[in-house]
Short mmCIF file of C-alpha atoms in Angstrom, two decimals:
data_model
loop_
_atom_site.label_atom_id
_atom_site.label_comp_id
_atom_site.label_asym_id
_atom_site.label_seq_id
_atom_site.Cartn_x
_atom_site.Cartn_y
_atom_site.Cartn_z
CA MET A 1 -0.05 -0.08 0.18
CA GLN A 2 2.80 2.35 -0.85
CA ASN A 3 0.27 4.69 -2.43
CA SER A 4 -1.90 5.03 0.90
CA LEU A 5 -2.50 8.80 1.70
CA ASP A 6 -2.05 7.28 5.51
CA PRO A 7 1.18 7.30 6.76
CA ARG A 8 0.09 4.68 9.29
CA ILE A 9 -0.64 2.37 6.54
CA ARG A 10 2.56 2.91 4.55
CA ARG A 11 4.21 1.90 7.58
CA SER A 12 2.37 -1.17 8.28
CA ASP A 13 3.03 -4.23 6.55
CA LEU A 14 -0.54 -5.15 5.36
CA ASP A 15 0.97 -7.81 2.88
CA SER A 16 1.49 -9.85 5.90
CA ALA A 17 -2.28 -10.41 6.44
CA SER A 18 -3.01 -10.64 2.43
CA GLY A 19 -3.98 -14.27 2.90
CA PHE A 20 -5.99 -13.89 6.06
CA ASN A 21 -9.74 -14.21 5.22
CA GLN A 22 -11.41 -16.48 7.64
CA VAL A 23 -12.17 -15.48 11.39
CA GLY A 24 -12.92 -18.91 13.21
CA GLU A 25 -16.30 -19.84 14.81
CA ASN A 26 -17.07 -18.35 18.21
CA GLU A 27 -13.51 -15.91 17.92
CA ASN A 28 -16.09 -13.06 18.63
CA TRP A 29 -16.94 -14.91 21.73
CA GLU A 30 -20.55 -15.06 23.05
CA THR A 31 -23.03 -12.31 23.83
CA PHE A 32 -24.29 -10.51 26.93
CA ALA A 33 -27.46 -8.58 27.33
CA VAL A 34 -26.70 -5.03 28.73
CA PHE A 35 -29.00 -3.24 31.24
CA HIS A 36 -28.30 0.68 31.62
CA GLN A 37 -29.19 2.83 34.77
CA ASP A 38 -29.07 6.44 33.69
CA LYS A 39 -30.01 7.98 37.07
CA ARG A 40 -30.13 6.51 40.86
CA GLY A 41 -33.99 5.30 41.54
CA ASP A 42 -34.46 4.66 37.69
CA ALA A 43 -34.88 1.11 36.89
CA HIS A 44 -32.14 -0.56 34.67
CA VAL A 45 -33.14 -0.64 31.03
CA PHE A 46 -32.12 -3.25 28.30
CA VAL A 47 -30.14 -1.27 25.82
CA GLY A 48 -28.33 -3.86 23.73
CA ILE A 49 -25.79 -6.74 23.58
CA VAL A 50 -22.01 -6.99 23.52
CA HIS A 51 -19.97 -9.52 22.54
CA ALA A 52 -17.62 -10.79 25.31
CA PRO A 53 -15.36 -13.79 26.53
CA ASP A 54 -16.63 -13.49 30.21
CA PRO A 55 -18.81 -10.95 32.35
CA GLU A 56 -15.91 -8.91 33.48
CA LEU A 57 -14.97 -7.85 30.04
CA ALA A 58 -18.58 -7.84 29.10
CA LEU A 59 -18.83 -4.93 31.65
CA VAL A 60 -15.67 -3.04 30.24
CA PHE A 61 -17.27 -3.40 26.61
CA ALA A 62 -20.61 -2.16 27.73
CA LYS A 63 -19.36 0.73 29.82
CA GLU A 64 -17.59 1.60 26.23
CA GLN A 65 -20.38 0.97 23.96
CA TYR A 66 -23.69 2.17 26.03
CA GLY A 67 -21.93 4.60 28.62
CA ARG A 68 -19.91 6.40 26.26
CA ARG A 69 -22.55 9.29 25.64
CA LYS A 70 -25.50 9.32 28.04
CA LYS A 71 -25.13 9.81 31.57
CA THR A 72 -25.03 6.23 33.31
CA VAL A 73 -24.80 5.54 37.11
CA ASN A 74 -24.67 1.78 36.73
CA MET A 75 -24.81 -1.16 34.59
CA TRP A 76 -25.78 -4.97 34.48
CA VAL A 77 -24.64 -7.53 31.99
CA VAL A 78 -26.25 -10.86 31.58
CA ARG A 79 -25.02 -13.87 29.41
CA SER A 80 -27.76 -14.14 26.61
CA THR A 81 -27.90 -18.02 27.52
CA ASP A 82 -29.11 -17.23 30.97
CA ILE A 83 -32.40 -15.25 29.84
CA TYR A 84 -35.54 -17.10 29.61
CA THR A 85 -38.54 -15.80 27.75
CA PHE A 86 -41.83 -16.26 26.37
CA ARG A 87 -42.28 -16.55 22.40
CA HIS A 88 -43.79 -13.38 20.82
CA GLU A 89 -45.90 -15.59 18.73
CA ASP A 90 -47.48 -16.65 22.34
CA GLU A 91 -48.39 -13.15 22.92
CA ASP A 92 -52.21 -14.09 23.04
CA MET A 93 -52.07 -15.71 25.91
CA PHE A 94 -51.67 -12.23 27.79
CA ALA A 95 -54.91 -11.33 26.37
CA THR A 96 -57.49 -10.96 29.02
CA VAL A 97 -61.03 -9.50 29.13
CA PRO A 98 -61.47 -6.53 27.13
CA GLU A 99 -62.93 -4.52 30.05
CA LYS A 100 -60.58 -4.15 32.83
CA ASN A 101 -62.64 -1.34 34.53
CA TYR A 102 -63.07 -3.47 37.73
CA ARG A 103 -59.54 -3.41 38.31
CA GLU A 104 -58.70 0.38 37.86
CA ALA A 105 -59.14 2.93 40.52
CA SER A 106 -61.06 5.01 37.86
CA GLY A 107 -63.64 2.30 37.72
CA TYR A 108 -64.97 3.22 41.06
CA PRO A 109 -66.90 6.60 40.71
CA VAL A 110 -67.40 6.83 44.62
CA ARG A 111 -67.88 10.54 44.60
CA LYS A 112 -70.86 10.28 42.26
CA ARG A 113 -72.44 7.77 44.60
CA ILE A 114 -71.95 9.90 47.83
CA ASN A 115 -73.50 13.24 45.87
CA LYS A 116 -76.45 10.79 44.72
CA TYR A 117 -76.77 9.86 48.23
CA LEU A 118 -76.72 13.51 49.59
CA HIS A 119 -78.72 14.66 46.97
CA ASP A 120 -81.59 11.87 47.68
CA LEU A 121 -81.31 12.77 51.61
CA GLU A 122 -82.06 16.45 50.74
CA GLU A 123 -84.84 15.44 48.77
CA ALA A 124 -86.31 13.18 51.53
CA HIS A 125 -85.88 16.06 54.24
CA SER A 126 -87.41 19.12 51.99
CA MET B 1 -22.84 7.55 9.62
CA TYR B 2 -23.37 5.79 6.92
CA GLY B 3 -26.60 3.72 6.03
CA ASN B 4 -26.51 3.03 2.06
CA ALA B 5 -29.81 1.38 1.34
CA TYR B 6 -28.75 0.41 -1.97
CA ILE B 7 -29.49 -3.25 -2.66
CA ASP B 8 -28.56 -4.92 -5.85
CA LYS B 9 -31.39 -6.62 -7.22
CA ASN B 10 -29.16 -8.90 -9.04
CA ASP B 11 -27.95 -9.74 -5.70
CA ILE B 12 -31.09 -11.27 -4.46
CA ARG B 13 -32.16 -14.69 -5.98
CA PRO B 14 -35.87 -15.36 -5.57
CA SER B 15 -36.06 -17.43 -2.60
CA THR B 16 -37.11 -21.06 -3.27
CA ASP B 17 -38.76 -21.45 0.04
CA VAL B 18 -42.47 -20.78 -0.51
CA ASP B 19 -43.97 -18.83 2.55
CA ASP B 20 -46.81 -20.27 4.29
CA PRO B 21 -49.81 -17.86 2.97
CA VAL B 22 -51.82 -17.77 6.11
CA LYS B 23 -48.80 -16.82 8.01
CA LEU B 24 -47.58 -14.44 5.37
CA GLU B 25 -51.20 -12.65 5.39
CA GLU B 26 -50.54 -12.28 9.33
CA PHE B 27 -47.39 -10.94 8.90
CA GLU B 28 -48.26 -8.26 6.07
CA ALA B 29 -51.21 -7.43 8.59
CA ARG B 30 -48.92 -6.85 11.44
CA ILE B 31 -46.94 -4.51 9.48
CA ALA B 32 -49.90 -2.77 7.85
CA ARG B 33 -51.04 -2.21 11.62
CA GLY B 34 -47.81 -0.20 12.23
CA GLU B 35 -46.62 -3.03 14.79
CA LYS B 36 -42.89 -4.13 14.79
CA ILE B 37 -41.57 -7.48 14.07
CA GLU B 38 -39.14 -9.16 16.44
CA PRO B 39 -36.40 -11.82 16.19
CA ASP B 40 -38.43 -14.78 17.19
CA ASP B 41 -41.68 -13.92 14.87
CA TRP B 42 -42.13 -15.77 11.69
CA MET B 43 -41.16 -13.82 8.96
CA PRO B 44 -40.80 -14.40 4.90
CA ALA B 45 -37.45 -15.98 4.07
CA LYS B 46 -36.86 -13.03 1.44
CA TYR B 47 -37.69 -10.46 4.48
CA ARG B 48 -34.95 -12.08 6.58
CA LYS B 49 -32.61 -12.30 3.89
CA THR B 50 -32.82 -8.69 2.69
CA LEU B 51 -32.74 -7.24 6.12
CA ILE B 52 -29.58 -9.20 6.91
CA ARG B 53 -27.91 -7.90 3.77
CA MET B 54 -28.92 -4.50 4.44
CA ILE B 55 -28.15 -4.33 8.23
CA GLU B 56 -24.75 -6.03 7.66
CA GLN B 57 -23.97 -3.88 4.66
CA HIS B 58 -24.67 -0.89 6.88
CA ALA B 59 -22.40 -1.97 9.55
CA HIS B 60 -19.43 -2.61 7.37
CA SER B 61 -19.97 0.94 5.96
CA GLU B 62 -19.60 2.12 9.75
CA ILE B 63 -16.51 0.40 10.08
CA ILE B 64 -15.00 1.00 6.76
CA GLY B 65 -15.93 4.51 7.09
CA ALA B 66 -13.99 5.04 10.11
CA LEU B 67 -10.76 4.41 7.88
CA PRO B 68 -10.60 7.48 5.64
CA GLU B 69 -11.61 9.90 9.04
CA GLY B 70 -9.35 7.99 11.08
CA THR B 71 -6.17 9.05 8.61
CA TRP B 72 -6.86 12.53 10.01
CA ILE B 73 -6.69 12.19 13.60
CA THR B 74 -2.84 12.85 13.58
CA ARG B 75 -3.34 15.61 11.50
CA ALA B 76 -6.49 17.51 12.74
CA PRO B 77 -5.79 21.25 12.51
CA SER B 78 -6.61 21.91 16.21
CA PHE B 79 -7.05 20.07 19.54
CA LYS B 80 -10.95 20.62 19.51
CA ARG B 81 -11.01 19.37 16.25
CA LYS B 82 -8.91 16.47 17.02
CA LEU B 83 -10.96 15.64 20.07
CA ALA B 84 -14.21 15.69 17.90
CA LEU B 85 -12.84 13.61 15.30
CA ILE B 86 -11.58 10.81 17.80
CA ALA B 87 -15.06 11.16 19.15
CA LYS B 88 -16.89 10.58 15.87
CA VAL B 89 -14.67 7.68 14.88
CA GLN B 90 -15.44 5.94 17.97
CA ASP B 91 -18.83 6.46 17.90
CA GLU B 92 -18.58 4.95 14.33
CA VAL B 93 -17.00 1.99 15.18
CA GLY B 94 -19.56 1.49 18.06
CA HIS B 95 -22.29 1.92 15.39
CA GLY B 96 -20.93 -0.93 13.69
CA HIS B 97 -21.01 -3.00 16.53
CA LEU B 98 -24.61 -2.14 17.20
CA LEU B 99 -25.74 -2.87 13.75
CA TYR B 100 -23.65 -6.30 13.72
CA ALA B 101 -25.73 -7.09 16.66
CA ALA B 102 -29.15 -6.17 15.10
CA ALA B 103 -28.28 -8.31 11.88
CA GLU B 104 -27.10 -11.24 14.20
CA THR B 105 -30.40 -11.31 15.60
CA LEU B 106 -31.77 -12.83 12.22
CA GLY B 107 -29.43 -15.66 12.83
CA LYS B 108 -26.05 -14.58 11.19
CA SER B 109 -23.14 -14.83 13.37
CA ARG B 110 -20.67 -11.85 13.63
CA GLU B 111 -17.98 -13.96 12.63
CA ALA B 112 -19.74 -14.89 9.45
CA MET B 113 -20.50 -11.47 8.32
CA ILE B 114 -16.90 -10.22 9.07
CA ASN B 115 -15.67 -13.21 6.64
CA ASP B 116 -18.24 -12.06 4.15
CA LEU B 117 -16.50 -8.69 4.13
CA LEU B 118 -12.88 -9.72 4.18
CA ASN B 119 -13.92 -12.04 1.29
CA GLY B 120 -15.68 -9.28 -0.85
CA LYS B 121 -18.94 -11.37 -0.90
CA SER B 122 -20.50 -8.57 1.50
CA LYS B 123 -20.57 -4.90 0.28
CA TYR B 124 -20.35 -1.38 1.92
CA SER B 125 -20.96 2.04 0.96
CA ASN B 126 -19.24 3.10 -1.96
CA VAL B 127 -18.18 6.64 -0.51
CA PHE B 128 -15.37 4.99 1.41
CA ASN B 129 -13.74 3.79 -1.71
CA TYR B 130 -12.82 7.11 -2.31
CA PRO B 131 -9.51 8.99 -0.70
CA ALA B 132 -9.74 11.94 1.84
CA LYS B 133 -6.70 13.92 0.25
CA THR B 134 -7.11 17.10 2.65
CA TRP B 135 -8.44 18.30 5.85
CA ALA B 136 -11.30 19.90 3.84
CA ASP B 137 -12.33 16.56 2.58
CA ILE B 138 -13.05 15.43 6.35
CA ALA B 139 -15.16 18.69 6.67
CA VAL B 140 -17.08 17.57 3.65
CA ILE B 141 -17.34 14.04 4.79
CA GLY B 142 -18.36 14.84 8.29
CA PHE B 143 -21.06 17.30 6.96
CA LEU B 144 -22.30 16.01 3.67
CA VAL B 145 -21.83 12.34 4.03
CA ASP B 146 -23.31 12.14 7.68
CA ALA B 147 -26.04 14.15 6.11
CA GLY B 148 -26.93 11.84 3.63
CA ALA B 149 -26.58 8.87 6.04
CA ILE B 150 -28.94 11.02 8.47
CA VAL B 151 -31.52 11.03 5.55
CA ASN B 152 -31.20 7.36 4.93
CA GLN B 153 -31.16 6.25 8.68
CA LEU B 154 -34.08 8.50 9.69
CA ALA B 155 -36.24 6.83 7.03
CA ASN B 156 -34.89 3.47 8.05
CA SER B 157 -35.66 3.89 11.77
CA LYS B 158 -39.29 3.94 11.09
CA GLY B 159 -39.08 0.66 9.34
CA SER B 160 -40.82 -2.82 10.86
CA TYR B 161 -38.09 -4.95 12.16
CA GLY B 162 -37.60 -3.98 15.68
CA PRO B 163 -33.86 -4.55 16.57
CA TYR B 164 -32.87 -2.21 13.51
CA CYS B 165 -35.00 0.56 14.46
CA ARG B 166 -33.73 0.51 18.09
CA ALA B 167 -30.06 0.43 16.84
CA LEU B 168 -30.90 3.08 14.52
CA GLU B 169 -32.73 5.59 16.94
CA ARG B 170 -29.51 5.47 19.15
CA ILE B 171 -27.36 6.02 16.13
CA CYS B 172 -29.36 8.85 14.78
CA TYR B 173 -28.82 10.61 18.33
CA GLU B 174 -25.42 10.38 17.90
CA GLU B 175 -25.01 11.28 14.15
CA SER B 176 -26.71 14.68 15.06
CA PHE B 177 -23.46 15.73 16.69
CA HIS B 178 -21.38 14.14 13.87
CA LEU B 179 -23.23 16.32 11.11
CA LYS B 180 -22.66 19.72 13.16
CA GLN B 181 -19.44 19.21 13.94
CA GLY B 182 -18.43 18.71 10.35
CA TYR B 183 -21.00 21.33 9.44
CA ASP B 184 -18.75 23.74 11.77
CA ALA B 185 -15.48 22.59 10.11
CA PHE B 186 -17.05 23.09 6.75
CA VAL B 187 -17.97 26.84 7.66
CA ALA B 188 -15.24 27.62 9.09
CA LEU B 189 -13.09 26.68 5.75
CA ALA B 190 -15.90 28.57 3.76
CA ALA B 191 -15.59 31.91 5.84
CA GLY B 192 -11.74 31.62 6.19
CA THR B 193 -8.97 32.92 3.90
CA PRO B 194 -9.26 32.44 0.21
CA LYS B 195 -6.68 29.58 0.42
CA GLN B 196 -9.10 27.83 2.88
CA ARG B 197 -12.20 28.43 0.66
CA ALA B 198 -10.33 27.32 -2.37
CA MET B 199 -9.58 24.26 -0.41
CA VAL B 200 -13.17 23.29 0.90
CA GLN B 201 -14.48 24.27 -2.99
CA ASP B 202 -12.05 21.82 -4.43
CA ALA B 203 -13.13 18.99 -1.86
CA LEU B 204 -16.92 19.87 -2.55
CA ASN B 205 -16.10 19.52 -6.37
CA ARG B 206 -14.32 15.92 -5.65
CA TRP B 207 -16.98 14.81 -3.64
CA TRP B 208 -20.27 15.72 -5.22
CA PHE B 209 -19.38 13.47 -8.48
CA PRO B 210 -19.14 10.62 -7.91
CA PRO B 211 -19.51 9.75 -4.05
CA LEU B 212 -22.23 12.14 -3.00
CA MET B 213 -24.25 11.65 -6.05
CA HIS B 214 -23.95 7.71 -6.03
CA PHE B 215 -24.58 7.56 -1.94
CA PHE B 216 -28.31 6.73 -2.47
CA GLY B 217 -27.91 4.31 -5.17
CA PRO B 218 -29.38 4.42 -8.66
CA PRO B 219 -33.01 5.52 -9.07
CA ASP B 220 -34.98 2.28 -8.18
CA ASP B 221 -36.87 0.69 -11.06
CA LEU B 222 -40.35 0.18 -9.87
CA SER B 223 -39.91 -3.63 -9.85
CA VAL B 224 -42.24 -5.94 -7.76
CA HIS B 225 -39.32 -6.45 -5.75
CA SER B 226 -39.13 -3.22 -4.51
CA GLU B 227 -42.52 -2.78 -4.36
CA GLU B 228 -42.53 -5.61 -1.51
CA LEU B 229 -39.77 -4.27 0.28
CA ILE B 230 -41.62 -0.99 0.71
CA ARG B 231 -44.66 -2.88 1.60
CA TRP B 232 -42.80 -4.73 4.19
CA LYS B 233 -41.22 -1.62 5.57
CA VAL B 234 -37.72 -2.75 4.77
CA LYS B 235 -37.10 -0.01 2.67
CA MET B 236 -39.09 3.22 3.56
CA MET B 237 -38.13 5.62 0.94
CA THR B 238 -36.84 4.90 -2.84
CA ASN B 239 -33.25 6.22 -3.62
CA GLU B 240 -34.58 9.02 -5.51
CA GLU B 241 -36.91 10.35 -2.98
CA MET B 242 -33.77 10.30 -0.60
CA ARG B 243 -31.59 12.28 -2.75
CA GLN B 244 -34.18 14.65 -3.24
CA GLU B 245 -34.57 14.99 0.30
CA PHE B 246 -30.94 15.55 0.97
CA MET B 247 -30.58 18.16 -2.18
CA ASP B 248 -33.75 20.20 -0.32
CA GLN B 249 -31.79 20.03 2.93
CA TYR B 250 -28.66 20.69 2.18
CA VAL B 251 -27.63 22.20 -1.33
CA PRO B 252 -29.17 25.52 0.11
CA LYS B 253 -26.66 25.28 3.13
CA ILE B 254 -23.77 24.89 0.70
CA TRP B 255 -24.86 27.62 -1.76
CA GLU B 256 -25.64 29.98 1.23
CA MET B 257 -21.70 29.91 1.92
CA GLY B 258 -21.40 31.32 -1.64
CA LEU B 259 -19.75 28.04 -2.77
CA THR B 260 -20.57 25.91 -5.93
CA LEU B 261 -21.19 22.48 -6.93
CA PRO B 262 -19.74 20.98 -10.25
CA ASP B 263 -23.08 20.83 -11.78
CA PRO B 264 -24.24 23.43 -14.04
CA LYS B 265 -27.66 21.70 -14.52
CA LEU B 266 -28.39 21.76 -10.63
CA ARG B 267 -31.50 23.41 -9.78
CA ARG B 268 -34.64 23.25 -7.98
CA ASP B 269 -37.83 23.45 -10.30
CA GLU B 270 -40.07 25.66 -8.29
CA THR B 271 -43.34 24.35 -9.76
CA THR B 272 -42.60 20.71 -9.33
CA GLY B 273 -40.44 21.32 -6.31
CA LYS B 274 -38.14 18.85 -7.63
CA TRP B 275 -34.31 18.92 -8.29
CA GLU B 276 -32.78 18.67 -11.62
CA TYR B 277 -29.29 17.51 -11.65
CA THR B 278 -26.98 15.78 -13.99
CA GLN B 279 -27.11 11.99 -13.80
CA PRO B 280 -23.84 10.66 -12.48
CA ASP B 281 -22.07 7.97 -14.20
CA TRP B 282 -23.86 4.87 -12.81
CA ASP B 283 -21.48 2.60 -14.51
CA GLU B 284 -18.85 3.70 -12.43
CA PHE B 285 -21.05 3.20 -9.36
CA PHE B 286 -21.29 -0.58 -10.31
CA ARG B 287 -17.42 -0.80 -11.08
CA VAL B 288 -16.57 0.53 -7.80
CA ILE B 289 -19.10 -1.40 -5.82
CA ASN B 290 -17.93 -4.51 -7.63
CA GLY B 291 -14.16 -3.72 -6.15
CA ASP B 292 -12.53 -1.49 -8.65
CA GLY B 293 -12.40 1.95 -6.72
CA PRO B 294 -9.45 3.88 -6.03
CA CYS B 295 -9.18 2.81 -2.42
CA ASN B 296 -11.27 -0.64 -2.28
CA LYS B 297 -8.10 -2.80 -2.05
CA GLU B 298 -6.59 -0.60 0.78
CA ARG B 299 -9.81 -0.53 2.67
CA LEU B 300 -9.97 -4.29 3.13
CA ALA B 301 -6.37 -4.82 3.38
CA VAL B 302 -6.55 -2.82 6.40
CA ARG B 303 -9.38 -4.57 7.49
CA ARG B 304 -7.85 -7.72 7.11
CA TYR B 305 -4.62 -6.59 8.77
CA ALA B 306 -6.66 -5.38 12.05
CA GLU B 307 -8.43 -8.59 12.11
CA LEU B 308 -5.37 -10.64 11.93
CA SER B 309 -3.40 -8.65 14.38
CA GLY B 310 -5.83 -8.68 17.02
CA ARG B 311 -6.49 -12.46 16.62
CA TRP B 312 -4.20 -13.60 19.30
CA VAL B 313 -5.85 -11.79 22.00
CA ARG B 314 -9.50 -13.02 20.78
CA GLU B 315 -7.90 -16.27 20.69
CA ALA B 316 -6.45 -15.92 24.42
CA LEU B 317 -9.75 -15.19 25.70
CA LYS B 318 -11.75 -17.74 24.09
CA ASN B 319 -13.87 -19.70 26.41
CA PRO B 320 -13.53 -23.54 24.99
CA LYS B 321 -16.98 -24.17 26.69
CA GLN B 322 -18.93 -21.44 25.09
CA VAL B 323 -21.97 -21.90 22.65
CA HIS B 324 -23.21 -19.67 19.91
CA HIS B 325 -26.52 -18.20 20.90
CA VAL B 326 -28.47 -15.78 18.79
CA PRO B 327 -29.26 -12.74 20.78
CA TYR B 328 -32.82 -12.05 21.74
CA ALA B 329 -32.87 -8.38 21.05
#
């Protein structure tokens, strides 16, 4: 690469790697899921994965990749193989009754009931 | 940086797998409702294949794109510019990692993607096969190549595949700094001495034809293939729509500084709102994408050298008991 504009490339012996074109299987290690906490009091949130040979290095890479820009106070990493999950195709199992008013606070208009009671009381006394 | 939504139609052979028509209908209905597809969902073979190709190509572009810019870190004109360029190059490599991860969720391992790049089977954005000759080139790349990338990535971030959208959202947020620092360096030269103005004008002339005009790929023929990709929200805008959008936003900014673009035909038709321009040489586009550009050999040689140089470290840290696992998201 004598004609390269980059002096570092002109100094490197790139030809020594000319026959190399095969990264081995698993040479990029396994994957870890990264959970990021941007401030104390907030939940850790899944932000993506890193490739690493072990949890310690996974944390180092996670800091580099997911803590580089955003404010960060803490991180978790978890081996992808240690995550258990439902399948998206089974999401209908989360379907429940369409009307869930009975389990919402807003489904209980107590004040309306009280007002009606007071109103009826007033009517009865007048 | 550097999405390049160009998909060579000769590159995608019709899949021999026939998709289950019932599942296909459910899949298309889900996308029509604006829902995202997740990695463990059923998807048509062609959807998977095209997305792998597109996201992988995008990832390679980020990594390769760091090379022409990295060249100038040691020669940046001031400490602040050097800091910005280091940060930008670091971001680009980070983007490469994020995108490889998104492509991996579709079932292709990162090693397989790297091998396809080194063997010339996978493509990357053509812009990086052109040399960055002066500091002004770095300003033009930081400003206009990243601007093109933002147009492309913002469009794609509204696509249908969840992991790709999530990666792009983060990338676009970082990209806005890249563009702004490039714009700043560009304006500093354009508002500078006659020598500096000449330098940035020269860089513009070299980057407009062919790299920037090739950036979004040739105008799409409205084939069944591209209609399907648009219906599946793999491709969100046609190449020509993206090019028009790019010109709408950035040509005025170039002209505002009293600089010119090397195309006498370039003008915005006020009645149609469309830009008219000279068609770039598309034969050159295909020649370069297939390996015959000014820097193709050097770029791949550097990637090969970097992979080989780091290999002993990766090997030393390898855990013999580990298994390959497709990430969930």
